[in-house]
Short mmCIF file of C-alpha atoms in Angstrom, two decimals:
data_model
loop_
_atom_site.label_atom_id
_atom_site.label_comp_id
_atom_site.label_asym_id
_atom_site.label_seq_id
_atom_site.Cartn_x
_atom_site.Cartn_y
_atom_site.Cartn_z
CA MET A 1 -22.31 -28.29 50.12
CA ARG A 2 -22.49 -30.76 52.88
CA ALA A 3 -22.94 -27.91 55.36
CA SER A 4 -26.08 -26.66 53.42
CA TRP A 5 -27.40 -30.13 53.11
CA CYS A 6 -27.17 -30.63 56.91
CA CYS A 7 -29.35 -27.65 57.69
CA GLY A 8 -31.55 -28.46 54.87
CA TRP A 9 -32.84 -31.84 56.05
CA TRP A 10 -33.63 -30.37 59.41
CA THR A 11 -36.53 -28.41 58.05
CA SER A 12 -38.61 -31.55 57.46
CA SER A 13 -37.70 -32.94 60.87
CA SER A 14 -38.68 -29.64 62.72
CA MET A 15 -42.06 -29.45 60.81
CA LEU A 16 -42.78 -32.94 62.20
CA ALA A 17 -42.11 -31.65 65.70
CA GLU A 18 -44.35 -28.71 65.15
CA SER A 19 -47.15 -30.98 63.93
CA ASN A 20 -47.09 -32.83 67.21
CA CYS A 21 -48.94 -30.09 69.01
CA GLN A 22 -50.83 -32.39 71.34
CA SER A 23 -47.83 -32.83 73.67
CA PHE A 24 -46.25 -30.25 75.81
CA PHE A 25 -42.57 -31.19 75.39
CA LEU A 26 -40.73 -28.43 73.63
CA LEU A 27 -40.89 -26.33 70.40
CA LEU A 28 -37.90 -26.96 68.03
CA GLU A 29 -36.79 -24.04 65.88
CA GLN A 30 -34.70 -23.84 62.73
CA ALA A 31 -31.31 -25.39 63.38
CA ILE A 32 -28.25 -23.17 63.05
CA GLY A 33 -24.91 -24.33 61.57
CA VAL A 34 -22.24 -23.56 63.92
CA GLY A 35 -18.49 -24.51 64.28
CA SER A 36 -15.59 -24.74 61.97
CA ALA A 37 -17.27 -26.88 59.40
CA PHE A 38 -20.04 -24.30 58.76
CA GLU A 39 -17.45 -21.46 59.09
CA SER A 40 -15.43 -22.92 56.44
CA TRP A 41 -12.15 -23.50 58.18
CA SER A 42 -12.38 -26.96 59.53
CA PRO A 43 -8.88 -28.45 60.07
CA HIS A 44 -10.28 -31.87 59.39
CA GLU A 45 -12.26 -31.47 56.17
CA ASP A 46 -12.58 -35.18 55.25
CA ASP A 47 -13.91 -36.22 58.80
CA ALA A 48 -15.46 -33.06 59.85
CA VAL A 49 -18.16 -33.12 62.55
CA TYR A 50 -21.08 -30.78 61.46
CA SER A 51 -22.50 -29.12 64.56
CA LEU A 52 -26.04 -27.69 64.61
CA ARG A 53 -27.54 -25.53 67.42
CA VAL A 54 -31.27 -26.46 67.85
CA PRO A 55 -33.06 -23.60 69.73
CA LEU A 56 -35.75 -24.66 72.16
CA LYS A 57 -38.81 -22.77 73.03
CA PRO A 58 -41.42 -23.70 75.66
CA ARG A 59 -44.94 -24.73 74.47
CA ARG A 60 -48.02 -22.81 75.52
CA GLY A 61 -48.69 -22.87 79.23
CA HIS A 62 -45.04 -22.82 80.01
CA ALA A 63 -42.24 -20.09 80.37
CA PHE A 64 -38.51 -20.29 80.58
CA HIS A 65 -36.54 -18.15 83.08
CA LEU A 66 -32.75 -18.33 82.87
CA GLU A 67 -31.07 -18.12 86.17
CA VAL A 68 -27.54 -16.89 85.37
CA GLY A 69 -25.38 -15.72 88.24
CA THR A 70 -21.97 -14.01 88.74
CA MET A 71 -18.77 -15.26 90.30
CA GLY A 72 -17.58 -11.98 92.05
CA GLN A 73 -17.23 -9.53 89.13
CA VAL A 74 -17.07 -12.15 86.51
CA LEU A 75 -20.13 -13.31 84.53
CA ALA A 76 -20.91 -16.94 85.35
CA THR A 77 -20.68 -19.35 82.19
CA GLU A 78 -23.38 -21.80 83.67
CA CYS A 79 -27.11 -21.36 84.24
CA CYS A 80 -30.23 -23.32 85.03
CA VAL A 81 -33.40 -23.00 83.06
CA HIS A 82 -36.34 -22.58 85.45
CA VAL A 83 -39.60 -23.81 83.96
CA GLU A 84 -42.75 -22.22 85.14
CA LEU A 85 -46.40 -22.78 84.40
CA VAL A 86 -48.39 -19.82 83.14
CA CYS A 87 -52.10 -19.24 83.08
CA THR A 88 -53.87 -19.86 79.83
CA CYS A 89 -57.44 -19.24 81.07
CA MET A 90 -57.89 -15.95 79.30
CA THR A 91 -56.29 -17.03 75.94
CA GLU A 92 -59.39 -17.47 73.70
CA GLN A 93 -57.41 -19.10 70.93
CA VAL A 94 -56.53 -22.13 73.10
CA ALA A 95 -59.45 -22.13 75.59
CA GLN A 96 -61.28 -24.91 73.61
CA ASP A 97 -58.58 -27.41 73.30
CA MET A 98 -56.23 -26.93 76.40
CA LEU A 99 -56.88 -26.90 80.14
CA CYS A 100 -55.09 -24.34 82.31
CA PHE A 101 -52.27 -26.21 84.14
CA LEU A 102 -52.60 -23.72 87.01
CA HIS A 103 -56.43 -23.48 87.38
CA HIS A 104 -57.95 -26.81 86.40
CA PRO A 105 -58.30 -29.70 88.94
CA GLU A 106 -55.44 -32.27 88.72
CA GLU A 107 -57.84 -35.11 88.10
CA ALA A 108 -59.12 -33.29 84.96
CA LEU A 109 -55.70 -32.55 83.70
CA ARG A 110 -54.62 -36.20 84.29
CA LYS A 111 -57.62 -37.57 82.40
CA ASN A 112 -57.98 -35.10 79.54
CA GLN A 113 -54.42 -33.61 78.85
CA LYS A 114 -50.74 -34.68 78.31
CA PRO A 115 -48.50 -33.91 81.22
CA SER A 116 -46.68 -30.60 81.55
CA LEU A 117 -43.00 -30.02 80.92
CA LEU A 118 -42.57 -30.10 84.54
CA HIS A 119 -43.51 -33.75 84.72
CA THR A 120 -41.48 -34.92 81.70
CA LEU A 121 -38.20 -33.14 81.06
CA CYS A 122 -37.56 -31.42 84.37
CA THR A 123 -35.79 -32.14 87.57
CA SER A 124 -37.12 -30.00 90.62
CA SER A 125 -38.72 -27.40 88.07
CA TYR A 126 -35.41 -27.09 86.06
CA LEU A 127 -35.05 -28.21 82.47
CA ASP A 128 -32.81 -31.25 82.63
CA VAL A 129 -30.19 -31.58 79.87
CA GLN A 130 -29.81 -35.30 80.03
CA LYS A 131 -33.66 -35.89 79.91
CA THR A 132 -34.02 -33.45 77.09
CA ALA A 133 -31.15 -34.89 75.13
CA LEU A 134 -32.69 -38.39 75.42
CA TRP A 135 -36.18 -37.11 74.47
CA PHE A 136 -34.56 -35.43 71.33
CA GLN A 137 -32.79 -38.56 70.43
CA ASP A 138 -35.92 -40.55 70.52
CA PHE A 139 -37.64 -37.95 68.51
CA MET A 140 -34.97 -38.16 65.78
CA ARG A 141 -35.36 -41.85 65.63
CA SER A 142 -39.02 -41.55 65.05
CA ALA A 143 -38.82 -38.65 62.60
CA TRP A 144 -36.08 -39.95 60.39
CA GLU A 145 -38.14 -42.26 58.20
CA PHE A 146 -40.32 -39.32 57.21
CA VAL A 147 -37.42 -37.24 56.06
CA PRO A 148 -36.75 -37.42 52.32
CA GLN A 149 -32.96 -38.02 52.84
CA SER A 150 -33.75 -41.34 54.59
CA HIS A 151 -34.19 -42.86 51.15
CA HIS A 152 -30.43 -42.48 50.59
CA TYR A 153 -28.94 -42.34 54.10
CA SER A 154 -29.34 -44.80 57.10
CA MET A 155 -29.01 -43.18 60.43
CA LYS A 156 -27.56 -44.33 63.67
CA VAL A 157 -27.74 -42.31 66.90
CA LEU A 158 -24.49 -42.29 68.76
CA PRO A 159 -24.12 -42.45 72.59
CA SER A 160 -24.29 -39.01 74.08
CA SER A 161 -25.99 -37.73 77.38
CA ARG A 162 -25.99 -34.13 76.70
CA SER A 163 -26.54 -33.80 72.82
CA CYS A 164 -27.67 -35.75 69.80
CA LYS A 165 -24.86 -37.32 67.71
CA LEU A 166 -25.91 -38.82 64.40
CA GLN A 167 -23.91 -40.97 61.98
CA LEU A 168 -25.47 -40.89 58.53
CA THR A 169 -24.29 -43.46 56.05
CA HIS A 170 -25.01 -43.11 52.26
CA VAL A 171 -25.88 -46.02 50.16
CA SER A 172 -22.49 -45.50 48.61
CA GLY A 173 -20.68 -46.13 52.08
CA ARG A 174 -19.73 -42.54 52.69
CA THR A 175 -20.43 -41.30 56.20
CA LEU A 176 -21.34 -38.09 57.71
CA LEU A 177 -21.22 -37.16 61.38
CA ILE A 178 -23.66 -34.46 62.85
CA GLU A 179 -23.84 -33.30 66.31
CA MET A 180 -27.13 -31.52 67.29
CA MET A 181 -26.66 -29.36 70.47
CA LEU A 182 -29.81 -28.06 72.19
CA GLY A 183 -29.91 -24.49 73.22
CA VAL A 184 -32.13 -21.87 74.98
CA GLN A 185 -31.60 -18.29 73.73
CA GLN A 186 -30.82 -15.50 76.08
CA GLY A 187 -33.60 -13.07 75.16
CA ASN A 188 -33.20 -11.94 71.53
CA SER A 189 -29.46 -12.08 71.62
CA ASP A 190 -27.09 -14.31 69.66
CA ILE A 191 -25.96 -16.07 72.93
CA PHE A 192 -27.43 -19.47 73.94
CA MET A 193 -27.28 -21.71 76.94
CA SER A 194 -26.21 -24.92 75.50
CA SER A 195 -26.58 -28.55 76.40
CA GLN A 196 -23.06 -29.23 75.17
CA ALA A 197 -20.72 -31.18 77.45
CA THR A 198 -18.07 -29.54 79.72
CA GLU A 199 -14.59 -30.56 80.64
CA ALA A 200 -15.78 -30.98 84.25
CA ILE A 201 -15.86 -34.46 85.51
CA CYS A 202 -19.39 -34.19 86.58
CA THR A 203 -21.74 -31.61 85.43
CA PRO A 204 -25.18 -31.51 87.06
CA SER A 205 -27.97 -32.48 84.57
CA THR A 206 -29.72 -29.17 85.20
CA THR A 207 -26.71 -27.10 84.25
CA TRP A 208 -26.61 -25.38 80.88
CA LEU A 209 -23.50 -23.77 79.58
CA LEU A 210 -22.91 -20.38 78.05
CA SER A 211 -22.33 -20.81 74.28
CA PHE A 212 -21.11 -18.28 71.79
CA SER A 213 -21.10 -20.51 68.68
CA VAL A 214 -24.03 -18.75 67.09
CA ALA A 215 -22.56 -15.35 67.71
CA GLU A 216 -19.33 -16.62 66.24
CA ALA A 217 -20.84 -18.10 63.13
CA LYS A 218 -22.78 -14.73 62.55
CA PHE A 219 -19.48 -12.89 63.03
CA PHE A 220 -17.61 -14.96 60.36
CA TRP A 221 -20.72 -14.69 57.97
CA MET A 222 -20.53 -10.84 58.39
CA MET A 223 -16.84 -10.66 57.95
CA ALA A 224 -17.16 -12.62 54.69
CA ARG A 225 -19.39 -9.92 53.32
CA LYS A 226 -16.90 -7.10 54.29
CA LEU A 227 -13.56 -8.51 53.44
CA PRO A 228 -12.01 -8.54 49.95
CA HIS A 229 -13.47 -11.35 47.75
CA ASP A 230 -10.12 -13.09 47.62
CA SER A 231 -9.62 -12.98 51.47
CA PHE A 232 -7.44 -15.76 52.75
CA HIS A 233 -8.25 -15.28 56.41
CA LEU A 234 -10.01 -18.60 56.68
CA HIS A 235 -7.12 -20.36 54.94
CA CYS A 236 -4.74 -18.89 57.42
CA LEU A 237 -6.91 -20.09 60.38
CA GLN A 238 -7.20 -23.58 58.76
CA LEU A 239 -3.64 -23.88 58.14
CA CYS A 240 -2.70 -22.90 61.60
CA THR A 241 -5.15 -25.35 63.41
CA ARG A 242 -3.99 -28.07 61.10
CA MET A 243 -0.46 -27.61 62.53
CA LEU A 244 -1.29 -27.67 66.19
CA VAL A 245 0.81 -29.85 68.31
CA GLY A 246 0.30 -30.71 71.84
CA ALA A 247 -2.44 -29.43 74.12
CA ALA A 248 -1.14 -26.18 75.50
CA PHE A 249 -3.43 -24.15 73.37
CA SER A 250 -6.34 -25.12 71.22
CA SER A 251 -7.80 -24.36 67.88
CA TYR A 252 -10.29 -21.96 69.80
CA ALA A 253 -7.34 -19.92 70.78
CA PHE A 254 -6.37 -19.44 67.09
CA LYS A 255 -10.02 -18.69 66.42
CA THR A 256 -10.08 -15.92 69.11
CA VAL A 257 -6.82 -14.40 67.86
CA MET A 258 -8.46 -14.25 64.31
CA MET A 259 -11.62 -12.59 65.54
CA HIS A 260 -9.62 -9.87 67.50
CA LEU A 261 -7.35 -9.29 64.40
CA LEU A 262 -10.36 -8.95 62.08
CA THR A 263 -11.77 -6.22 64.27
CA THR A 264 -8.58 -4.33 64.84
CA MET A 265 -6.75 -4.49 61.48
CA PRO A 266 -7.75 -2.77 58.29
CA LEU A 267 -9.98 -5.21 56.38
CA ALA A 268 -8.27 -4.44 52.94
CA GLY A 269 -5.17 -6.00 54.39
CA TRP A 270 -6.73 -9.55 54.24
CA CYS A 271 -6.47 -9.99 50.55
CA ARG A 272 -4.67 -13.17 48.95
CA ARG A 273 -1.49 -11.35 48.16
CA ASP A 274 -0.89 -10.68 51.74
CA PHE A 275 -1.25 -14.24 52.78
CA LEU A 276 2.23 -14.48 54.31
CA LEU A 277 1.90 -11.13 56.09
CA GLN A 278 -1.57 -12.35 57.58
CA LEU A 279 0.13 -15.53 58.94
CA GLU A 280 2.95 -13.34 60.53
CA ASP A 281 0.34 -11.18 62.21
CA ILE A 282 -1.41 -14.19 63.67
CA MET A 283 1.66 -15.77 65.00
CA ARG A 284 2.89 -12.50 66.35
CA TYR A 285 -0.33 -11.80 68.09
CA LEU A 286 -0.37 -15.30 69.62
CA ARG A 287 3.21 -15.09 70.76
CA CYS A 288 2.57 -11.77 72.57
CA CYS A 289 -0.56 -13.41 74.26
CA LEU A 290 1.58 -16.38 75.42
CA GLU A 291 4.32 -14.16 76.80
CA GLU A 292 1.91 -12.06 78.64
CA LYS A 293 -0.16 -15.07 79.62
CA GLN A 294 -3.29 -13.42 78.62
CA LEU A 295 -5.79 -13.81 75.69
CA ASN A 296 -9.07 -12.26 76.35
CA HIS A 297 -12.20 -13.96 75.31
CA PHE A 298 -13.67 -12.14 72.27
CA PHE A 299 -17.17 -11.59 73.59
CA PHE A 300 -16.58 -10.52 77.32
CA GLY A 301 -16.55 -6.68 77.64
CA ASN A 302 -15.18 -6.08 74.21
CA GLU A 303 -16.10 -2.66 72.67
CA SER A 304 -14.87 -3.82 69.22
CA ILE A 305 -17.60 -6.36 68.54
CA PRO A 306 -19.61 -5.32 65.54
CA LYS A 307 -22.96 -3.75 66.47
CA GLU A 308 -24.77 -6.39 64.33
CA ILE A 309 -23.86 -9.02 66.94
CA ILE A 310 -26.51 -8.95 69.72
CA LEU A 311 -25.18 -9.56 73.20
CA PRO A 312 -27.03 -9.61 76.60
CA PRO A 313 -26.38 -6.45 78.47
CA ALA A 314 -24.50 -8.35 81.26
CA LEU A 315 -22.01 -9.73 78.73
CA GLN A 316 -21.42 -6.17 77.41
CA ARG A 317 -20.68 -5.02 80.86
CA ALA A 318 -18.59 -8.12 81.93
CA GLU A 319 -14.87 -7.98 82.83
CA PRO A 320 -12.51 -9.60 80.26
CA LEU A 321 -12.18 -13.32 80.64
CA ASN A 322 -8.59 -14.56 80.21
CA LEU A 323 -8.52 -17.76 78.13
CA LEU A 324 -4.81 -18.33 79.18
CA GLN A 325 -5.41 -18.01 82.99
CA ASN A 326 -4.09 -21.48 83.51
CA LEU A 327 -0.63 -20.31 82.05
CA ALA A 328 -0.51 -17.47 84.51
CA GLN A 329 -1.01 -19.84 87.41
CA ASP A 330 1.24 -22.73 86.23
CA PRO A 331 4.81 -21.88 85.20
CA ALA A 332 5.35 -25.39 83.92
CA ALA A 333 2.33 -25.15 81.65
CA HIS A 334 3.51 -21.75 80.42
CA GLU A 335 6.86 -23.16 79.50
CA GLN A 336 5.17 -26.12 77.67
CA ALA A 337 2.92 -23.65 75.73
CA MET A 338 6.07 -21.56 74.63
CA SER A 339 7.79 -24.71 73.64
CA GLU A 340 4.75 -25.84 71.51
CA PHE A 341 4.45 -22.39 69.84
CA ARG A 342 8.12 -22.59 68.71
CA GLU A 343 7.40 -26.05 67.29
CA LEU A 344 4.36 -24.80 65.59
CA GLN A 345 6.27 -21.92 64.14
CA PHE A 346 8.86 -24.47 62.66
CA CYS A 347 5.99 -26.68 61.18
CA LEU A 348 4.51 -23.62 59.47
CA ARG A 349 7.83 -22.36 58.10
CA ARG A 350 8.60 -25.95 56.78
CA GLN A 351 5.10 -26.06 55.17
CA LEU A 352 5.38 -22.84 53.39
CA PHE A 353 8.88 -23.63 52.28
CA SER A 354 7.51 -26.84 50.56
CA TRP A 355 5.04 -24.74 48.60
CA HIS A 356 7.82 -22.75 46.98
#
């Protein structure tokens, strides 16, 4: 219910952004719910953060070009969004109310038209993540009073340099945390270049990160339509991630294991009566990955991905990306991961025993 509410109020805000057509900042498209809260397996139901991907499009007179490189034979997970001005002289529809940025004198542009995106949200002709995030935060502050939900919620924009984090407080005192991450779509695929933060100490402000969150949300939505109506796959994922101890492997590792199993095991086997067998399969798969120090990213060169998931050609051809590469390079980290896995097994068995 909260998840649908989070997406619902965004429609009013995006309509306000669309109505502000005299500026040349960015077009905001319909937000997409992503992450565990929208996929219905959040390990922290009471204090979940609802994540929204907000697709960005250039306004007229501008074009985006994604500069995605490779690291040897491995597809890079970072890119820059190059912003170019395009000629609008021959576009009759806009000829009367817009000057061409390329072919009108600078003096006329300065006097009669808002500045281009290159002069507002870019650094050296590249879309700047931090400038864009700050602009979006200011937009949310100005748009909130016009959103119907503002009658029942107060909004506070929390500090963030690469996204927009909102804390909504209901008149009853209940709070809701929403993180809005900006993204530029790769062609017509389900893959975005995202503004979200990285673990690196210092990420350049013009660097956007490869994000699979929309493709993952689409995958779980598709699986929900194909699996038995009483499937417990999300309950299994939620239970496992709630029991996580230490930091040797993350909830994303469990999520990756689940996606691999859903595409390699018979779907009929995910019904409620086989709940314990499903848990055993998940733990067995993860144990094998830890022993072999290899867990392949689900979307890199995986031929088992459903055809409904649209990937860029480079990603389809990419070499597998090992999410446990650090364990292969660090024996101490591998030993810690195996120890934490055994502890996780013990916690799960104790939890299951308490239910009987």
